[in-house]
Coordinates of C-alpha atoms in Angstrom, one line a residue:
Chain L
X18 CA 0.0 0.0 0.0
X19 CA 1.3 3.5 -0.9
X20 CA 0.7 5.7 2.1
X21 CA 3.5 8.1 1.3
X22 CA 4.2 8.9 -2.3
X23 CA 7.2 11.0 -3.3
X24 CA 7.7 12.2 -6.9
X25 CA 10.8 14.0 -8.1
X26 CA 9.7 16.3 -10.9
X27 CA 11.5 17.2 -14.1
X28 CA 12.6 20.8 -13.4
X29 CA 13.4 21.5 -17.0
X30 CA 9.7 20.8 -18.0
X31 CA 8.0 22.0 -14.8
X32 CA 9.4 25.6 -15.2
X33 CA 9.1 27.8 -18.3
X34 CA 6.4 27.5 -20.9
X35 CA 7.0 24.1 -22.6
X36 CA 3.8 22.4 -24.0
X37 CA 3.7 19.2 -22.0
X38 CA 0.4 17.8 -23.3
X39 CA 2.2 15.1 -25.3
X40 CA 4.9 14.4 -22.7
X41 CA 4.3 11.1 -20.9
X42 CA 4.0 11.2 -17.1
X43 CA 7.1 9.2 -16.8
X44 CA 9.1 12.0 -18.3
X45 CA 7.5 14.6 -16.0
X46 CA 7.9 13.0 -12.7
X47 CA 9.7 10.0 -11.2
X48 CA 8.2 8.2 -8.2
X49 CA 11.0 7.4 -5.8
X50 CA 11.4 5.6 -2.4
X51 CA 10.5 8.2 0.2
X52 CA 12.4 6.4 2.9
X53 CA 15.9 6.7 1.4
X54 CA 18.1 9.6 0.2
X55 CA 16.7 11.4 -2.8
X56 CA 18.1 15.0 -2.7
X57 CA 21.7 16.2 -3.3
X58 CA 23.4 17.9 -0.3
X59 CA 24.3 20.9 -2.5
X60 CA 20.8 21.7 -3.4
X61 CA 19.7 25.2 -2.4
X62 CA 16.8 23.8 -0.4
X63 CA 19.3 22.1 1.9
X64 CA 22.0 24.7 2.1
X65 CA 19.9 28.0 2.0
X66 CA 16.2 27.3 2.3
X67 CA 16.3 29.1 -1.0
X68 CA 13.0 27.9 -2.5
X69 CA 9.2 28.0 -2.3
X70 CA 6.4 25.6 -1.5
X71 CA 2.7 25.0 -1.3
X72 CA 0.8 22.6 1.0
X73 CA -2.8 21.5 1.0
X74 CA -5.0 18.5 1.7
X75 CA -6.0 16.0 -0.9
X76 CA -9.5 15.2 0.4
X77 CA -10.6 11.8 -1.0
X78 CA -8.5 12.5 -4.1
X79 CA -9.6 16.1 -4.5
X80 CA -6.6 18.5 -4.2
X81 CA -8.2 21.3 -2.2
X82 CA -7.6 24.8 -3.8
X83 CA -4.9 23.4 -6.1
X84 CA -5.3 26.1 -8.7
X85 CA -5.1 28.9 -6.1
X86 CA -2.0 27.2 -4.6
X87 CA -0.3 27.0 -8.0
X88 CA -1.1 30.7 -8.7
X89 CA 0.5 31.5 -5.4
X90 CA 3.5 29.4 -6.3
X91 CA 3.8 31.5 -9.4
X92 CA 3.7 34.7 -7.3
X93 CA 6.2 33.3 -4.9
X94 CA 8.6 32.4 -7.8
X95 CA 8.3 36.0 -9.1
X96 CA 9.1 37.5 -5.7
X97 CA 12.1 35.2 -5.5
X98 CA 13.3 35.9 -9.0
X99 CA 12.9 32.2 -9.9
X100 CA 11.8 30.8 -13.3
X101 CA 8.0 30.7 -13.8
X102 CA 6.4 27.5 -12.8
X103 CA 4.7 25.6 -15.6
X104 CA 1.3 25.2 -14.0
X105 CA 0.0 22.6 -16.5
X106 CA 3.1 20.4 -16.0
X107 CA 3.0 20.7 -12.2
X108 CA -0.7 19.9 -12.2
X109 CA 0.1 16.7 -14.2
X110 CA 2.8 15.9 -11.6
X111 CA 0.4 16.3 -8.7
X112 CA -2.1 14.0 -10.4
X113 CA 0.6 11.4 -11.0
X114 CA 1.5 11.4 -7.3
X115 CA -2.2 11.3 -6.3
X116 CA -2.8 8.3 -8.7
X117 CA -0.2 6.3 -6.8
X118 CA -1.7 7.0 -3.3
X119 CA -3.9 4.2 -2.0
X120 CA -4.1 4.6 1.8
X121 CA -7.5 4.5 3.4
X122 CA -6.7 7.9 5.1
X123 CA -9.1 10.3 3.3
X124 CA -7.2 13.6 3.9
X125 CA -3.4 13.1 3.3
X126 CA -1.1 16.1 3.2
X127 CA -0.1 17.2 -0.3
X128 CA 3.0 19.3 -0.7
X129 CA 4.9 20.8 -3.7
X130 CA 8.5 21.8 -2.9
X131 CA 10.7 23.9 -5.2
X132 CA 14.2 25.0 -4.8
X133 CA 16.3 27.2 -7.1
X134 CA 18.3 24.0 -7.9
X135 CA 21.9 23.1 -7.1
X136 CA 24.0 25.9 -5.5
X137 CA 26.2 27.1 -8.4
X138 CA 28.6 28.6 -5.9
X139 CA 29.6 25.1 -4.9
X140 CA 31.7 22.8 -7.0
X141 CA 28.9 20.3 -7.6
X142 CA 26.5 23.1 -8.7
X143 CA 29.1 24.8 -10.8
X144 CA 29.8 21.5 -12.7
X145 CA 26.1 20.9 -13.2
X146 CA 25.7 24.4 -14.5
X147 CA 28.6 24.0 -16.9
X148 CA 26.6 21.1 -18.4
X149 CA 23.5 23.3 -18.7
X150 CA 21.7 21.7 -15.8
X151 CA 20.4 24.8 -14.0
X152 CA 16.7 23.9 -13.6
X153 CA 14.9 24.3 -10.3
X154 CA 14.5 21.2 -8.2
X155 CA 10.9 20.2 -7.6
X156 CA 9.3 17.4 -5.7
X157 CA 5.8 16.6 -4.8
X158 CA 4.6 14.3 -2.0
X159 CA 1.3 13.0 -0.7
X160 CA 1.6 11.7 2.9
X161 CA -1.2 10.0 4.8
X162 CA 1.0 9.0 7.7
X163 CA 2.1 12.5 9.0
X164 CA 0.4 14.9 11.4
X165 CA -2.9 15.8 9.7
X166 CA -5.2 18.7 10.3
X167 CA -8.2 18.5 12.6
X168 CA -10.9 21.0 13.3
X169 CA -10.3 20.8 17.1
X170 CA -10.5 24.3 18.6
X171 CA -7.1 25.8 19.5
X172 CA -5.7 28.5 21.8
X173 CA -3.6 31.3 20.4
X174 CA -1.2 34.1 21.5
X175 CA -0.3 37.2 19.5
X176 CA 3.4 38.1 18.9
X177 CA 5.3 40.8 17.1
X178 CA 6.8 40.1 13.7
X179 CA 9.2 42.9 14.4
X180 CA 8.4 44.9 11.2
X181 CA 6.4 48.1 10.7
X182 CA 3.3 47.9 8.6
X183 CA 4.8 49.8 5.6
X184 CA 8.0 47.7 5.3
X185 CA 6.8 45.5 2.4
X186 CA 6.5 48.5 0.1
X187 CA 10.0 49.8 1.1
X188 CA 12.0 46.6 1.4
X189 CA 11.0 43.9 -1.1
X190 CA 14.2 41.9 -0.3
X191 CA 12.5 40.9 2.9
X192 CA 10.4 38.6 0.7
X193 CA 7.2 39.3 2.6
X194 CA 4.3 37.6 0.8
X195 CA 6.5 34.8 -0.7
X196 CA 6.0 31.3 0.7
X197 CA 9.7 30.4 1.0
X198 CA 11.4 27.3 2.4
X199 CA 13.2 29.5 4.9
X200 CA 10.8 28.5 7.7
X201 CA 13.2 28.6 10.7
X202 CA 11.4 31.7 12.1
X203 CA 8.0 30.1 11.6
X204 CA 9.2 26.9 13.4
X205 CA 10.6 29.1 16.2
X206 CA 7.2 30.8 16.7
X207 CA 5.7 27.4 17.2
X208 CA 8.3 26.5 19.8
X209 CA 7.5 29.8 21.5
X210 CA 3.9 28.8 21.5
X211 CA 4.8 25.5 23.2
X212 CA 6.7 27.5 25.9
X213 CA 3.6 29.6 26.4
X214 CA 1.2 26.6 26.4
X215 CA -0.8 27.8 23.4
X216 CA -1.6 26.0 20.2
X217 CA -0.5 28.7 17.7
X218 CA 0.3 32.3 17.2
X219 CA -1.0 35.3 15.2
X220 CA 1.7 37.9 14.3
X221 CA 1.3 41.6 14.3
X222 CA 3.4 44.6 13.1
X223 CA 5.3 46.9 15.4
X224 CA 2.6 49.5 14.9
X225 CA -0.1 47.0 15.8
X226 CA -1.6 45.6 12.6
X227 CA -2.6 42.0 12.2
X228 CA -0.5 39.9 9.9
X229 CA -0.9 36.1 9.7
X230 CA -0.1 33.0 11.7
X231 CA 3.3 31.2 11.1
X232 CA 1.7 28.8 8.6
X233 CA -1.9 29.9 8.3
X234 CA -4.3 32.9 7.8
X235 CA -6.4 34.5 10.5
X236 CA -10.0 35.3 9.9
X237 CA -12.3 37.1 12.4
X238 CA -16.1 37.1 12.4
X239 CA -18.1 40.2 13.3
X240 CA -21.8 39.3 13.1
X241 CA -22.4 38.1 9.5
X242 CA -19.1 39.6 8.3
X243 CA -15.8 37.7 7.9
X244 CA -12.6 39.9 8.0
X245 CA -9.0 39.0 7.2
X246 CA -5.9 41.2 6.8
X247 CA -5.3 42.6 3.3
X248 CA -2.4 40.5 2.0
X249 CA -0.8 43.7 0.5
X250 CA 0.5 44.4 4.0
X251 CA 3.1 41.7 3.2
X252 CA 1.6 38.4 4.1
X253 CA 0.6 35.3 2.1
X254 CA -2.5 35.5 0.0
X255 CA -4.6 33.0 1.9
X256 CA -5.8 29.9 -0.1
X257 CA -8.2 28.2 2.2
X258 CA -9.2 31.7 3.4
X259 CA -10.5 32.4 -0.1
X260 CA -12.5 29.2 0.0
X261 CA -13.9 30.3 3.3
X262 CA -14.8 33.7 1.9
X263 CA -16.4 32.0 -1.1
X264 CA -18.5 29.9 1.4
X265 CA -19.5 33.1 3.3
X266 CA -20.7 34.8 0.1
X267 CA -22.6 31.7 -1.0
X268 CA -24.4 31.8 2.4
X269 CA -25.3 35.5 2.0
X270 CA -22.7 36.7 4.5
X271 CA -20.1 39.4 3.9
X272 CA -16.3 38.9 3.5
X273 CA -13.9 41.8 3.8
X274 CA -10.1 42.4 3.4
X275 CA -8.8 45.3 5.4
X276 CA -5.8 46.7 7.3
X277 CA -6.8 45.2 10.6
X278 CA -5.5 46.5 14.0
X279 CA -4.7 43.6 16.3
X280 CA -7.0 45.2 18.9
X281 CA -9.9 45.0 16.4
X282 CA -9.0 41.3 15.8
X283 CA -9.3 40.7 19.5
X284 CA -12.8 42.3 19.4
X285 CA -14.1 39.7 16.9
X286 CA -17.1 37.5 17.8
X287 CA -15.3 34.4 16.5
X288 CA -11.8 33.7 15.2
X289 CA -10.7 31.1 12.7
X290 CA -7.2 29.8 11.8
X291 CA -7.3 28.8 8.2
X292 CA -4.8 26.7 6.2
X293 CA -4.1 23.6 4.2
X294 CA -7.8 23.1 3.2
X295 CA -9.1 23.4 6.7
X296 CA -10.9 26.0 8.8
X297 CA -10.0 25.6 12.5
X298 CA -11.8 27.5 15.3
X299 CA -9.8 29.6 17.8
X300 CA -11.2 29.3 21.3
X301 CA -8.8 31.7 23.0
X302 CA -6.5 34.5 22.0
X303 CA -4.2 36.2 24.5
X304 CA -6.4 34.7 27.3
X305 CA -9.7 35.9 26.0
X306 CA -12.3 33.2 25.2
X307 CA -14.2 33.0 21.9
X308 CA -17.3 31.1 21.0
X309 CA -16.8 28.1 18.7
X310 CA -19.6 26.4 16.7
X311 CA -18.7 22.9 15.6
X312 CA -21.6 22.7 13.2
X313 CA -20.5 25.9 11.5
X314 CA -16.9 24.6 11.2
X315 CA -18.1 21.3 9.8
X316 CA -20.3 23.0 7.3
X317 CA -17.5 25.2 6.1
X318 CA -15.0 22.4 5.9
X319 CA -17.5 20.2 4.1
X320 CA -18.1 23.0 1.5
X321 CA -14.4 23.4 0.9
X322 CA -13.6 19.7 0.8
X323 CA -16.5 18.9 -1.6
X324 CA -15.3 21.5 -4.1
X325 CA -18.5 23.6 -3.7
X326 CA -16.4 26.7 -3.0
X327 CA -13.7 26.0 -5.5
X328 CA -14.8 28.0 -8.6
X329 CA -16.0 31.1 -6.7
X330 CA -12.8 31.2 -4.6
X331 CA -10.8 31.7 -7.8
X332 CA -12.1 35.2 -8.2
X333 CA -11.9 36.3 -4.6
X334 CA -9.2 38.7 -3.5
X335 CA -8.6 42.2 -2.2
X336 CA -9.8 45.1 -4.4
X337 CA -9.2 48.8 -4.7
X338 CA -6.1 50.7 -3.6
X339 CA -4.1 49.8 -0.6
X340 CA -2.6 52.4 1.7
X341 CA 0.5 51.4 3.5
Chain T
X4 CA 41.9 13.5 -6.8
X5 CA 39.4 14.6 -4.1
X6 CA 38.5 18.2 -4.8
X7 CA 35.1 18.0 -3.1
X8 CA 34.8 15.9 0.0
X9 CA 31.4 15.3 1.6
X10 CA 31.0 13.5 4.9
X11 CA 27.7 12.6 6.5
X12 CA 28.1 12.8 10.2
X13 CA 26.7 10.5 12.9
X14 CA 24.1 12.8 14.5
X15 CA 23.8 10.5 17.6
X16 CA 27.4 11.0 18.4
X17 CA 27.9 14.6 17.2
X18 CA 25.3 16.0 19.5
X19 CA 25.2 15.5 23.3
X20 CA 28.1 14.8 25.5
X21 CA 29.3 11.3 24.5
X22 CA 33.0 10.7 24.9
X23 CA 34.2 9.9 21.4
X24 CA 37.9 9.6 22.0
X25 CA 37.8 5.8 21.5
X26 CA 35.3 6.0 18.6
X27 CA 36.9 5.3 15.2
X28 CA 36.5 7.9 12.5
X29 CA 34.5 5.5 10.4
X30 CA 31.8 5.5 13.1
X31 CA 31.8 9.3 13.4
X32 CA 31.5 10.2 9.7
X33 CA 31.0 8.5 6.4
X34 CA 32.5 10.0 3.2
X35 CA 29.9 9.8 0.4
X36 CA 29.8 10.7 -3.3
X37 CA 29.1 14.4 -3.4
X38 CA 27.6 14.2 -6.9
X39 CA 24.7 11.9 -6.2
X40 CA 21.7 12.1 -3.8
X41 CA 22.6 11.9 -0.1
X42 CA 19.8 13.7 1.9
X43 CA 16.3 12.6 2.5
X44 CA 13.5 14.8 1.1
X45 CA 11.8 14.9 4.5
X46 CA 14.8 16.3 6.3
X47 CA 14.1 19.6 8.0
X48 CA 16.9 21.3 6.1
X49 CA 15.1 20.6 2.9
X50 CA 11.5 21.3 4.0
X51 CA 12.0 24.1 6.5
X52 CA 15.5 25.5 6.4
X53 CA 15.3 24.4 10.1
X54 CA 18.9 24.1 11.0
X55 CA 22.2 25.9 11.5
X56 CA 25.6 26.1 9.8
X57 CA 29.1 27.4 9.9
X58 CA 31.5 28.2 7.0
X59 CA 35.1 29.0 6.8
X60 CA 38.2 28.5 4.7
X61 CA 40.7 25.6 5.2
X62 CA 43.9 27.4 4.3
X63 CA 46.5 24.9 3.4
X64 CA 44.9 22.4 5.7
X65 CA 44.4 24.9 8.6
X66 CA 40.6 25.3 9.3
X67 CA 40.6 29.1 10.0
X68 CA 38.9 30.0 13.3
X69 CA 37.4 26.5 13.7
X70 CA 37.1 26.7 17.5
X71 CA 35.3 30.1 17.2
X72 CA 33.0 28.7 14.5
X73 CA 32.1 25.7 16.7
X74 CA 31.4 27.9 19.7
X75 CA 29.0 29.9 17.5
X76 CA 27.4 26.7 16.3
X77 CA 26.8 25.8 19.9
X78 CA 25.2 29.2 20.5
X79 CA 23.1 28.9 17.3
X80 CA 21.9 25.5 18.5
X81 CA 20.8 27.0 21.8
X82 CA 18.9 29.9 20.2
X83 CA 17.2 27.2 18.0
X84 CA 16.4 24.9 20.9
X85 CA 18.4 22.1 19.3
X86 CA 20.6 19.5 21.0
X87 CA 24.1 20.7 22.1
X88 CA 26.7 20.0 19.4
X89 CA 29.5 17.7 20.6
X90 CA 32.5 19.9 19.7
X91 CA 35.1 17.2 20.1
X92 CA 33.2 14.8 17.8
X93 CA 32.5 17.5 15.2
X94 CA 36.1 18.6 15.2
X95 CA 37.1 15.0 14.5
X96 CA 34.7 14.9 11.6
X97 CA 36.1 18.1 10.2
X98 CA 39.6 16.6 10.4
X99 CA 38.5 13.4 8.7
X100 CA 37.0 15.4 5.8
X101 CA 40.2 17.5 5.5
X102 CA 42.3 14.4 5.5
X103 CA 40.5 13.2 2.4
X104 CA 41.0 16.5 0.5
X105 CA 44.0 16.5 -1.9
X106 CA 43.3 19.2 -4.5
X107 CA 46.1 21.8 -5.2
X108 CA 43.7 24.7 -4.4
X109 CA 45.1 26.0 -1.1
X110 CA 41.9 27.7 0.3
X111 CA 38.8 25.4 -0.2
X112 CA 35.5 26.3 1.4
X113 CA 34.8 24.3 4.6
X114 CA 31.2 24.1 5.7
X115 CA 29.4 22.3 8.6
X116 CA 25.6 21.9 8.0
X117 CA 23.2 20.8 10.7
X118 CA 19.4 20.3 10.6
X119 CA 17.0 19.3 13.3
X120 CA 16.7 16.0 11.6
X121 CA 13.8 14.4 9.8
X122 CA 10.5 16.3 10.0
X123 CA 8.5 14.3 12.6
X124 CA 5.3 15.8 11.3
X125 CA 5.8 13.8 8.1
X126 CA 5.2 10.0 7.9
X127 CA 8.8 9.3 7.2
X128 CA 10.0 11.4 10.1
X129 CA 7.3 10.0 12.4
X130 CA 8.3 6.4 11.6
X131 CA 12.0 7.2 12.2
X132 CA 11.1 8.8 15.6
X133 CA 9.2 5.7 16.5
X134 CA 12.4 3.8 16.1
X135 CA 14.2 6.3 18.3
X136 CA 16.0 7.9 15.4
X137 CA 15.6 11.6 16.2
X138 CA 19.2 12.9 16.0
X139 CA 20.0 16.0 14.1
X140 CA 21.4 15.6 10.6
X141 CA 24.9 16.8 10.2
X142 CA 27.2 16.9 7.2
X143 CA 30.6 18.5 6.6
X144 CA 32.1 19.4 3.2
X145 CA 35.3 20.8 1.9
X146 CA 35.1 22.2 -1.6
X147 CA 38.0 23.4 -3.7
X148 CA 35.8 23.8 -6.9
X149 CA 33.2 26.3 -5.8
X150 CA 33.4 30.1 -5.7
X151 CA 36.2 31.0 -3.4
X152 CA 36.9 34.3 -1.5
X153 CA 39.3 36.8 -3.0
X154 CA 40.5 40.0 -1.4
X155 CA 39.5 42.1 -4.3
X156 CA 37.9 45.5 -3.2
X157 CA 34.1 45.5 -3.4
X158 CA 31.3 48.1 -3.7
X159 CA 28.4 48.1 -1.2
X160 CA 25.0 49.5 -0.6
X161 CA 23.2 49.9 2.7
X162 CA 19.6 48.5 3.1
X163 CA 17.1 48.3 5.9
X164 CA 16.6 45.0 7.8
X165 CA 13.1 46.2 8.7
X166 CA 13.6 45.8 12.5
X167 CA 14.1 48.3 15.3
X168 CA 17.3 48.1 17.2
X169 CA 15.7 46.7 20.4
X170 CA 13.7 43.9 18.7
X171 CA 16.1 41.1 19.7
X172 CA 15.6 41.7 23.4
X173 CA 11.8 41.7 22.9
X174 CA 11.3 38.9 20.3
X175 CA 13.8 36.0 20.6
X176 CA 11.6 34.0 18.2
X177 CA 13.0 36.1 15.3
X178 CA 16.2 34.1 15.9
X179 CA 18.4 37.1 15.5
X180 CA 22.0 36.1 16.2
X181 CA 21.5 32.5 15.1
X182 CA 23.2 31.4 11.9
X183 CA 20.3 29.4 10.4
X184 CA 19.8 27.6 7.2
X185 CA 16.9 29.9 6.4
X186 CA 18.9 32.0 4.1
X187 CA 16.3 33.0 1.5
X188 CA 16.4 36.6 2.8
X189 CA 20.2 36.7 2.7
X190 CA 20.1 35.4 -0.9
X191 CA 17.4 38.0 -1.8
X192 CA 19.6 40.8 -0.5
X193 CA 22.4 39.6 -2.8
X194 CA 20.0 39.6 -5.8
X195 CA 19.0 43.2 -4.8
X196 CA 22.7 44.0 -4.9
X197 CA 22.9 42.6 -8.4
X198 CA 20.0 44.8 -9.4
X199 CA 21.8 47.9 -8.0
X200 CA 25.1 46.9 -9.5
X201 CA 27.0 46.6 -6.2
X202 CA 29.0 43.8 -4.7
X203 CA 27.3 43.4 -1.4
X204 CA 25.1 45.1 1.2
X205 CA 25.3 46.2 4.8
X206 CA 22.0 46.1 6.7
X207 CA 20.7 48.6 9.3
X208 CA 17.8 48.9 11.7
X209 CA 14.8 51.0 11.1
X210 CA 16.2 53.5 13.7
X211 CA 19.5 53.7 11.8
X212 CA 22.0 51.3 13.6
X213 CA 24.4 49.2 11.7
X214 CA 23.9 45.4 11.7
X215 CA 25.8 43.1 9.4
X216 CA 26.1 42.0 5.8
X217 CA 24.0 39.1 4.5
X218 CA 26.8 36.6 5.1
X219 CA 29.6 38.7 6.7
X220 CA 30.5 41.2 9.4
X221 CA 31.2 44.9 8.7
X222 CA 34.3 46.6 10.3
X223 CA 35.2 50.3 10.0
X224 CA 38.6 51.9 10.6
X225 CA 38.8 55.3 12.3
X226 CA 42.5 56.2 12.4
X227 CA 44.2 53.4 14.4
X228 CA 40.8 52.1 15.7
X229 CA 38.7 49.3 14.3
X230 CA 35.0 49.4 15.1
X231 CA 32.3 46.8 14.6
X232 CA 28.6 46.6 15.7
X233 CA 28.1 44.9 19.1
X234 CA 26.5 41.6 18.3
X235 CA 24.1 42.0 21.2
X236 CA 22.0 44.1 18.8
X237 CA 21.0 40.8 17.3
X238 CA 23.6 39.9 14.7
X239 CA 26.1 37.1 14.4
X240 CA 29.1 37.2 16.6
X241 CA 31.8 37.6 13.9
X242 CA 34.4 34.9 13.6
X243 CA 36.9 36.3 11.1
X244 CA 36.2 39.8 12.6
X245 CA 37.6 38.5 15.9
X246 CA 40.7 37.3 14.1
X247 CA 41.0 40.8 12.6
X248 CA 40.5 42.4 16.0
X249 CA 43.2 40.1 17.4
X250 CA 45.6 41.2 14.5
X251 CA 44.8 44.9 15.3
X252 CA 45.6 44.5 19.0
X253 CA 48.8 42.6 18.2
X254 CA 49.8 45.6 16.0
X255 CA 49.2 48.1 18.8
X256 CA 45.9 49.3 17.3
X257 CA 42.5 49.5 19.0
X258 CA 39.4 47.4 18.5
X259 CA 36.0 48.4 19.7
X260 CA 32.4 46.9 19.7
X261 CA 29.7 49.5 19.8
X262 CA 26.1 50.3 18.9
X263 CA 27.1 52.0 15.6
X264 CA 24.8 54.4 13.7
X265 CA 25.0 53.8 10.0
X266 CA 25.9 57.4 9.5
X267 CA 28.9 56.9 11.7
X268 CA 29.9 53.8 9.6
X269 CA 29.8 55.9 6.5
X270 CA 32.2 58.3 8.2
X271 CA 34.9 55.6 8.6
X272 CA 38.3 56.1 7.0
X273 CA 38.3 52.5 5.6
X274 CA 35.7 49.8 5.5
X275 CA 36.1 46.0 5.6
X276 CA 33.7 43.1 4.9
X277 CA 34.9 40.2 6.9
X278 CA 33.9 36.5 6.6
X279 CA 34.9 32.9 6.0
X280 CA 38.5 33.5 7.0
X281 CA 39.0 36.6 4.8
X282 CA 39.1 40.3 5.2
X283 CA 37.9 42.1 2.1
X284 CA 38.3 45.8 1.5
X285 CA 35.2 47.9 0.7
X286 CA 36.0 50.6 -1.9
X287 CA 32.5 52.2 -2.0
X288 CA 29.5 52.4 0.2
X289 CA 26.3 54.1 -1.0
X290 CA 28.3 55.9 -3.7
X291 CA 31.0 57.2 -1.3
X292 CA 34.6 56.1 -2.1
X293 CA 36.9 54.6 0.5
X294 CA 40.6 54.1 0.5
X295 CA 41.9 50.5 0.2
X296 CA 45.4 49.4 1.0
X297 CA 46.2 46.1 -0.6
X298 CA 49.4 45.7 1.6
X299 CA 47.3 46.1 4.8
X300 CA 44.7 43.6 3.5
X301 CA 47.4 41.0 2.6
X302 CA 49.0 41.5 6.0
X303 CA 45.8 40.9 7.9
X304 CA 44.8 37.9 5.8
X305 CA 48.3 36.4 6.1
X306 CA 48.1 36.8 9.9
X307 CA 44.7 35.1 10.0
X308 CA 45.6 32.3 7.6
X309 CA 48.9 31.5 9.3
X310 CA 47.1 31.0 12.7
X311 CA 49.0 33.9 14.2
X312 CA 45.8 35.5 15.5
X313 CA 44.0 32.3 16.4
X314 CA 44.7 32.1 20.1
X315 CA 44.2 35.7 20.9
X316 CA 40.9 35.7 18.9
X317 CA 39.4 33.2 21.3
X318 CA 39.2 35.7 24.1
X319 CA 37.9 38.6 22.0
X320 CA 34.3 39.7 22.4
X321 CA 32.1 42.6 23.6
X322 CA 32.3 43.4 27.2
X323 CA 30.3 45.4 29.8
X324 CA 26.5 46.0 29.7
X325 CA 24.6 46.5 26.5
X326 CA 21.8 49.1 26.2
X327 CA 19.1 48.3 23.7

């Protein structure tokens, strides 16, 4: 039984604009043994965290929000000055990986990992480049045996990200808004959460505006209105959050992007942490309790997992001008 | 001929406090083919940049500042809540790698890379943990074929790091001062330098204090005094910079750590970018020209490479209280 499927993609075909419609799967992606070594030590993912990724849930074979994730991968590549991902080729690779998965677990993790390729400042990378091998490294995995999302309510603390709210406009080299492999900070925030005895964190700017969680988006409910921080402040453009907004609009509710003071977030009626194809209720933020409605959470997750929100989510996003 | 030597360390012995004096080299480190795959895709170096490293030059078989680098590795591990590196075991591993190198290039790059190990939130990492295999991943390489340092004068621009100067005291989860594998930001600064047509960058805080360069320390000369930013502001504790300070003191000059306004850095008589066992002169910062003395640079680098500054450098560091 294949519970963990790992495919090493063909970087030369999965970036750029080659027409891959006649390319067989076997030339696009090679399934390899996930338990053994399969990456070179001089790859920029290993040495520098110099790459990008996307992660979602494949719910009963449906890769939740895949198109939105791949659009964000394209955006991350642009922010990182990397070659443009070939969305058609990567989609084929995702499908090939999913075809090989046959564990009973209905909601395995699905992840797409990209690095800039071998480090050309090392001897191994330089030799590869001399032979014209400079394509990004890409691999895709589906994993039914790792830690999976649950909709159990979580507790949360807020922490500073250390930046002012206008930094993204002034310092694009900070890569704010790109989903990079340099996740040591994000991991450190989760260890800080462990120390404080909370489940996760929401980050804010030095001047008090809400950003995001280390690996998810925050959404607040105020009556029948959902609110999330406008990603133009320099955070990831939420994927599952757009599915959730799509659900809200389908239900006749409102969904708003804004520059959101952390104080205003704390004043929400309900809070949701949103990522990887799942909406998770927040039962406490900075010691304040919030109401959670398991029926609501189940309804939203069902709508997202069934694909009901997929098409509408594609056109959701912040509009108008943004003032830093 | 071995121009690139890659050794995969034994993480169980290279972390913690085991006495390795009777352990044979072959149990401490395994030399592997650098050209092929040698890391698992679910390693936290690959997936999260969740690890630490050190890099220096092995000048004619002398690993420049190795003790200082390993002390900093210990400090980085602590900031990252990782197991304590076993300095004696890692030193043995470095020696084993150097013993296998036999390229005529006198100054190969020497690097020690550590990750937290396999990602236990993935199926592969969870299964390994269930078997008790939770040690960090460590590998060491010596590379005479990559891009090597030269003492050619460089141009430089200053850029904001986005943080205020007191953030390190308030937000340890930012990992300021740890040398992590999450280097996407550092790489992005170098791409921004390419766009601006300069060789490197020096970063400053939002309130105008000098920090460090993306992968090096900045030193200014004012008459017979060398000045570098106090690392307690939240930057790496410079290794080659301490060797340089040791040289200055041996020469009857002064060497000072301080909270250094970027304006004051620009007022220096000379500037030096310092890393990996090399002092490199800066000939221009933000369009202002600086004098470079090739004979001085050669004298400092010779002193460092010959080991003359090694012992004194061990006891150099900032003293007294630090005011954020």
